[in-house]
Amino acid sequence: MSARRKRGYLLAIVVLLAGFLVLVSGRAAALSAESISSEEGKRPAVPVEEGQKKPHISDREALAIIREAFPYLPADGVMRIELEEDSYRGRTVWRINTEERLSYRPGFPQGYRATVDAATGEILEMYWYPVPQVGTGESRGLISRDKARQIAESLARRLQPEKFAQMNYEPYPSGYFGYPKGPLSIAYHFSWVRTHNGIPVGDDGLHISVDAVTGLVTGYSLLWREDIKFPPDGPVLEANAIPARVVEKAGMAQVYTVFPGSAGGSPQVKLVYQVNSRYANLVDARTGDFLNFQGEPAKDPILYAPEDYLHIREEMNPPTAPATGVDPVKAREVAEKFFKALGYEGQVERSGGGESSGPLGRQSWWSYVLRSEGLKGAAPTVGIDPATGEVVEFHDPTFRGQPSGPGGKHVTRDEALAVARDFIQKASPAYASHVALEKSPLEWRQGAETYSFRFFRVVNGVPFPMDGMEVSIASDGRVVGYRCEWHRVTFPPAEGVISPAEAASKWMAHAAYKLKYYLPWTGDGRGKGAQAKLVYSLVPQVEAVDALTGEALGPDGRPWQGARTDYNFQQSWAAEALQLLAESDLLPPPEKFVPSAPVTRREAVRVLVAAARRYYGHEEVPSSPSFRDLLPADPDFGTVETAVALGILPKEGSFAPDKPLDRKTLAAWLVNAARYGEVAGIPNRITSPFTDLETLSVREQNYIGLAYGLGLMRGDGIGKFRPDDPVTWEELAAAVIRALPLLEGGRGW
């Protein structure tokens, strides 16, 4: 459960990225052309590699199919076409990838990608990055969500009439979700799920995105396995009986956790009860068994065994990292010592680095690679934390394809576990006695090349699974993988908690399971001729039960208030702009939202940061706060600091996060976000038609003049700007949508 939550940040944008996530690498024959338009007649056909079937559809035909379906896609630029085996879909496909221009700013380059089935000619994917046009939204206006859905359905019926008839519309979660889903999107997103006998089929279905300004389709993704074998009809367990069966089988466990909605500079830990199994999300609809990713009964469904960790009481927080960090030379020496302890020989070199982020903040590392004679391709690497100088990561990919140890040695799982325990004692002696082993290993696929072990951190006799260590052992007993995450966190005492029986009762009262066909996974995706399993899948609504208050908690850690309700913008003059903010979860909850209500400064910053980010990125967490009244414990600390880093906010001592935002300040923030802030600082006054600006400074008047001249903000229609009036949600939504082309946000896939 905790591992799934740790990935909760990514779940919020899965609809936008569904097609991109299934792009798996395959054997490919590639073609590059100087220009799609000028070179198409001269371009030779893509050669078919040995072992590949000759496609029924040529690369030229695939390109023609895309252009016929989406005639507005750019016809110039650089193109690459590849013939690949898409193991996830079980198809041979043409991948078409173009760029309109080279991107010199963070984010994806302008252009489009498309995938066409090489046997049937079906369009499987198309994602387009249109070039934002300043003022386009203002001149054309925004289309409504209903109109966009009509456009999407018209395309679906034209491209896939038979398949579309077997799909059900799945409303996009435009209601309050609890935490931002990433950057602000200027597209409406629609999903339809495939059904068989009225029951959803795996992840199969159709996703379409429609640009709210142009009305053009910018995203299309079809997932449909033709060779699925469905089980025969038969009786199933009652859906309302599943939660009780789950609790009876797994029980409830106390854990410390951090919810995505509480992320800020300082993680806010909660003591909760969760179902004591990672496999309770998938239950056999006929037997009630917990299922693993292969659709088979989980071997050991229980995740935590209290007898293994109740005696571990200390927090064992890491020491505060020194402000200066670690010298790279010293870090290399640590890497050399680590390699030597594992028996490796060779030259150790610096090789870039990496970074991970989540509810607990960011963790970065410098990578050091081992170079030795006879070693080609991927090499063993060690990751060193630049702040502490500790080893936080190790990976040796060279074991794959190598013979096992002397005499064909092949260790058992118990022998591999002994190796893993010995290793963490040596790699991290300070933390090794403060962890316990997860009882049920992740059963991702059959025939795994390694044994994997996860040791979770324990504090006050309670698991904190968001921290811990992971160790991978090869079949011959070698350590080939290691990862350690250990954060400085404040934990509430594990006292005054409700009983497990009370927690179970609360969870069962709110948990819900939905009947669906599950398509088992194989090592590289979904196997051909997959045998679908009829299962009950847990609906992601109640994540846990507060161990102190007994309240059922939603995905954001807030008390669960029942099914989300939709917003009603029908009477608002900014209905379409507000709808786009709602779909990015940038509005207050529906029951508390009034379009004409004033916006606080913290709320406005959330929207502006979402609009300025072209892709999902981490928040800034500086070593010291930029404002004296916004400390790291504040849930919006990271967002506000990101606004400072982007140049939207100046450091002015105090931020006053809950004060209403006035119109003159919004003008300044918008101009800064559009990177025209320096212009506002010129001594000359930038004129505007408003008559109520005399008392403002020259800089404030210039900000307003620029906001008006750029088409970002308007007056009241009778010659006044009303600089001190509070900004309403309608005004903020309209202004930010107008500004999106200048911010280069909102057009991500």
PDB file of C-alpha atoms in Angstrom, residues 276-408:
ATOM      1  CA  ASN A 276      -1.656  -5.389   5.813  1.00  0.00           C
ATOM      2  CA  SER A 277      -1.052  -6.552   2.249  1.00  0.00           C
ATOM      3  CA  ARG A 278       0.261  -5.133  -1.000  1.00  0.00           C
ATOM      4  CA  TYR A 279      -2.003  -7.484  -2.952  1.00  0.00           C
ATOM      5  CA  ALA A 280      -5.378  -6.459  -1.506  1.00  0.00           C
ATOM      6  CA  ASN A 281      -6.001  -4.276  -4.555  1.00  0.00           C
ATOM      7  CA  LEU A 282      -6.720  -7.295  -6.755  1.00  0.00           C
ATOM      8  CA  VAL A 283      -9.050 -10.059  -5.532  1.00  0.00           C
ATOM      9  CA  ASP A 284     -10.165 -13.123  -7.499  1.00  0.00           C
ATOM     10  CA  ALA A 285     -13.888 -12.588  -8.106  1.00  0.00           C
ATOM     11  CA  ARG A 286     -14.656 -16.297  -7.673  1.00  0.00           C
ATOM     12  CA  THR A 287     -12.271 -17.533  -4.980  1.00  0.00           C
ATOM     13  CA  GLY A 288     -11.471 -14.370  -2.992  1.00  0.00           C
ATOM     14  CA  ASP A 289      -7.718 -14.998  -3.346  1.00  0.00           C
ATOM     15  CA  PHE A 290      -5.321 -12.042  -3.450  1.00  0.00           C
ATOM     16  CA  LEU A 291      -3.679 -11.969  -6.882  1.00  0.00           C
ATOM     17  CA  ASN A 292      -0.182 -10.926  -7.947  1.00  0.00           C
ATOM     18  CA  PHE A 293       0.726  -9.164 -11.185  1.00  0.00           C
ATOM     19  CA  GLN A 294       0.630 -12.437 -13.118  1.00  0.00           C
ATOM     20  CA  GLY A 295      -2.952 -12.973 -11.997  1.00  0.00           C
ATOM     21  CA  GLU A 296      -1.921 -15.863  -9.752  1.00  0.00           C
ATOM     22  CA  PRO A 297      -2.666 -16.247  -6.024  1.00  0.00           C
ATOM     23  CA  ALA A 298      -0.071 -14.285  -4.056  1.00  0.00           C
ATOM     24  CA  LYS A 299       2.280 -16.659  -2.247  1.00  0.00           C
ATOM     25  CA  ASP A 300       2.485 -14.628   0.946  1.00  0.00           C
ATOM     26  CA  PRO A 301      -0.113 -11.847   1.097  1.00  0.00           C
ATOM     27  CA  ILE A 302       0.880 -10.518   4.555  1.00  0.00           C
ATOM     28  CA  LEU A 303       3.231  -7.543   4.306  1.00  0.00           C
ATOM     29  CA  TYR A 304       4.269  -6.755   7.894  1.00  0.00           C
ATOM     30  CA  ALA A 305       4.951  -9.148  10.798  1.00  0.00           C
ATOM     31  CA  PRO A 306       4.866  -7.113  14.068  1.00  0.00           C
ATOM     32  CA  GLU A 307       6.959  -9.672  15.932  1.00  0.00           C
ATOM     33  CA  ASP A 308       9.867  -8.683  13.658  1.00  0.00           C
ATOM     34  CA  TYR A 309       9.888  -4.988  14.562  1.00  0.00           C
ATOM     35  CA  LEU A 310       7.904  -4.079  17.707  1.00  0.00           C
ATOM     36  CA  HIS A 311      11.178  -3.914  19.662  1.00  0.00           C
ATOM     37  CA  ILE A 312      12.659  -1.213  17.356  1.00  0.00           C
ATOM     38  CA  ARG A 313      11.831   2.108  19.037  1.00  0.00           C
ATOM     39  CA  GLU A 314      14.375   4.839  18.152  1.00  0.00           C
ATOM     40  CA  GLU A 315      13.800   7.363  15.367  1.00  0.00           C
ATOM     41  CA  MET A 316      17.398   7.128  14.141  1.00  0.00           C
ATOM     42  CA  ASN A 317      17.146  10.298  12.079  1.00  0.00           C
ATOM     43  CA  PRO A 318      20.190  11.061   9.931  1.00  0.00           C
ATOM     44  CA  PRO A 319      22.411  13.929  11.104  1.00  0.00           C
ATOM     45  CA  THR A 320      21.899  17.349   9.568  1.00  0.00           C
ATOM     46  CA  ALA A 321      23.918  17.502   6.370  1.00  0.00           C
ATOM     47  CA  PRO A 322      26.787  20.026   6.371  1.00  0.00           C
ATOM     48  CA  ALA A 323      26.089  23.188   4.403  1.00  0.00           C
ATOM     49  CA  THR A 324      29.196  22.717   2.245  1.00  0.00           C
ATOM     50  CA  GLY A 325      28.499  19.137   1.194  1.00  0.00           C
ATOM     51  CA  VAL A 326      31.141  16.592   0.256  1.00  0.00           C
ATOM     52  CA  ASP A 327      34.202  17.154  -1.892  1.00  0.00           C
ATOM     53  CA  PRO A 328      33.968  15.159  -5.188  1.00  0.00           C
ATOM     54  CA  VAL A 329      37.410  13.676  -4.550  1.00  0.00           C
ATOM     55  CA  LYS A 330      36.253  12.384  -1.164  1.00  0.00           C
ATOM     56  CA  ALA A 331      33.091  11.008  -2.768  1.00  0.00           C
ATOM     57  CA  ARG A 332      35.178   9.102  -5.316  1.00  0.00           C
ATOM     58  CA  GLU A 333      37.257   7.615  -2.506  1.00  0.00           C
ATOM     59  CA  VAL A 334      34.029   6.378  -0.873  1.00  0.00           C
ATOM     60  CA  ALA A 335      33.013   4.790  -4.174  1.00  0.00           C
ATOM     61  CA  GLU A 336      36.430   3.134  -4.560  1.00  0.00           C
ATOM     62  CA  LYS A 337      36.224   1.706  -1.052  1.00  0.00           C
ATOM     63  CA  PHE A 338      32.721   0.387  -1.722  1.00  0.00           C
ATOM     64  CA  PHE A 339      33.738  -1.340  -4.972  1.00  0.00           C
ATOM     65  CA  LYS A 340      36.805  -2.861  -3.317  1.00  0.00           C
ATOM     66  CA  ALA A 341      34.722  -4.253  -0.429  1.00  0.00           C
ATOM     67  CA  LEU A 342      32.567  -6.088  -2.978  1.00  0.00           C
ATOM     68  CA  GLY A 343      35.613  -7.513  -4.756  1.00  0.00           C
ATOM     69  CA  TYR A 344      35.588  -5.247  -7.807  1.00  0.00           C
ATOM     70  CA  GLU A 345      38.781  -4.016  -9.433  1.00  0.00           C
ATOM     71  CA  GLY A 346      39.296  -1.214 -11.918  1.00  0.00           C
ATOM     72  CA  GLN A 347      39.400   2.528 -12.416  1.00  0.00           C
ATOM     73  CA  VAL A 348      36.604   4.547 -10.760  1.00  0.00           C
ATOM     74  CA  GLU A 349      35.392   7.603 -12.682  1.00  0.00           C
ATOM     75  CA  ARG A 350      32.710  10.245 -12.141  1.00  0.00           C
ATOM     76  CA  SER A 351      29.752   9.600 -14.449  1.00  0.00           C
ATOM     77  CA  GLY A 352      27.009  12.165 -14.005  1.00  0.00           C
ATOM     78  CA  GLY A 353      24.401  11.682 -11.328  1.00  0.00           C
ATOM     79  CA  GLY A 354      20.716  11.365 -10.615  1.00  0.00           C
ATOM     80  CA  GLU A 355      17.825  12.574  -8.536  1.00  0.00           C
ATOM     81  CA  SER A 356      14.581  11.185  -7.159  1.00  0.00           C
ATOM     82  CA  SER A 357      11.666  13.065  -5.650  1.00  0.00           C
ATOM     83  CA  GLY A 358       8.470  12.334  -3.791  1.00  0.00           C
ATOM     84  CA  PRO A 359       6.457  13.301  -0.717  1.00  0.00           C
ATOM     85  CA  LEU A 360       9.625  13.211   1.400  1.00  0.00           C
ATOM     86  CA  GLY A 361      11.465  15.643  -0.846  1.00  0.00           C
ATOM     87  CA  ARG A 362      14.385  15.125  -3.161  1.00  0.00           C
ATOM     88  CA  GLN A 363      17.390  12.868  -2.972  1.00  0.00           C
ATOM     89  CA  SER A 364      20.308  13.395  -5.330  1.00  0.00           C
ATOM     90  CA  TRP A 365      23.500  11.466  -5.925  1.00  0.00           C
ATOM     91  CA  TRP A 366      26.745  11.577  -7.864  1.00  0.00           C
ATOM     92  CA  SER A 367      27.387   8.486  -9.943  1.00  0.00           C
ATOM     93  CA  TYR A 368      30.776   6.780 -10.095  1.00  0.00           C
ATOM     94  CA  VAL A 369      31.357   4.064 -12.670  1.00  0.00           C
ATOM     95  CA  LEU A 370      33.881   1.224 -12.634  1.00  0.00           C
ATOM     96  CA  ARG A 371      36.078   0.877 -15.711  1.00  0.00           C
ATOM     97  CA  SER A 372      38.014  -2.346 -16.187  1.00  0.00           C
ATOM     98  CA  GLU A 373      39.637  -4.291 -19.011  1.00  0.00           C
ATOM     99  CA  GLY A 374      37.361  -6.486 -21.049  1.00  0.00           C
ATOM    100  CA  LEU A 375      34.219  -4.800 -19.733  1.00  0.00           C
ATOM    101  CA  LYS A 376      32.037  -3.457 -22.532  1.00  0.00           C
ATOM    102  CA  GLY A 377      28.670  -1.773 -22.417  1.00  0.00           C
ATOM    103  CA  ALA A 378      26.938  -1.067 -19.113  1.00  0.00           C
ATOM    104  CA  ALA A 379      29.234  -1.033 -16.085  1.00  0.00           C
ATOM    105  CA  PRO A 380      28.778  -1.193 -12.300  1.00  0.00           C
ATOM    106  CA  THR A 381      27.913   2.174 -10.760  1.00  0.00           C
ATOM    107  CA  VAL A 382      27.767   3.603  -7.240  1.00  0.00           C
ATOM    108  CA  GLY A 383      25.664   6.612  -6.202  1.00  0.00           C
ATOM    109  CA  ILE A 384      27.077   8.913  -3.505  1.00  0.00           C
ATOM    110  CA  ASP A 385      24.927  11.468  -1.679  1.00  0.00           C
ATOM    111  CA  PRO A 386      26.726  14.807  -2.293  1.00  0.00           C
ATOM    112  CA  ALA A 387      25.444  16.190   1.008  1.00  0.00           C
ATOM    113  CA  THR A 388      26.527  13.342   3.315  1.00  0.00           C
ATOM    114  CA  GLY A 389      29.058  11.312   1.343  1.00  0.00           C
ATOM    115  CA  GLU A 390      27.114   8.095   1.986  1.00  0.00           C
ATOM    116  CA  VAL A 391      26.472   5.354  -0.567  1.00  0.00           C
ATOM    117  CA  VAL A 392      22.776   5.525  -1.498  1.00  0.00           C
ATOM    118  CA  GLU A 393      22.733   3.443  -4.670  1.00  0.00           C
ATOM    119  CA  PHE A 394      24.581   0.592  -6.355  1.00  0.00           C
ATOM    120  CA  HIS A 395      23.791  -1.232  -9.581  1.00  0.00           C
ATOM    121  CA  ASP A 396      25.688  -3.910 -11.487  1.00  0.00           C
ATOM    122  CA  PRO A 397      24.025  -4.822 -14.790  1.00  0.00           C
ATOM    123  CA  THR A 398      26.931  -7.030 -15.898  1.00  0.00           C
ATOM    124  CA  PHE A 399      25.551 -10.135 -14.168  1.00  0.00           C
ATOM    125  CA  ARG A 400      22.941 -10.575 -16.895  1.00  0.00           C
ATOM    126  CA  GLY A 401      24.016 -13.162 -19.410  1.00  0.00           C
ATOM    127  CA  GLN A 402      27.044 -14.197 -17.375  1.00  0.00           C
ATOM    128  CA  PRO A 403      27.477 -17.782 -16.194  1.00  0.00           C
ATOM    129  CA  SER A 404      26.694 -18.510 -12.558  1.00  0.00           C
ATOM    130  CA  GLY A 405      29.420 -18.982  -9.991  1.00  0.00           C
ATOM    131  CA  PRO A 406      31.849 -21.894  -9.638  1.00  0.00           C
ATOM    132  CA  GLY A 407      30.214 -25.272 -10.127  1.00  0.00           C
ATOM    133  CA  GLY A 408      27.023 -23.673 -11.405  1.00  0.00           C
TER     134      GLY A 408
END
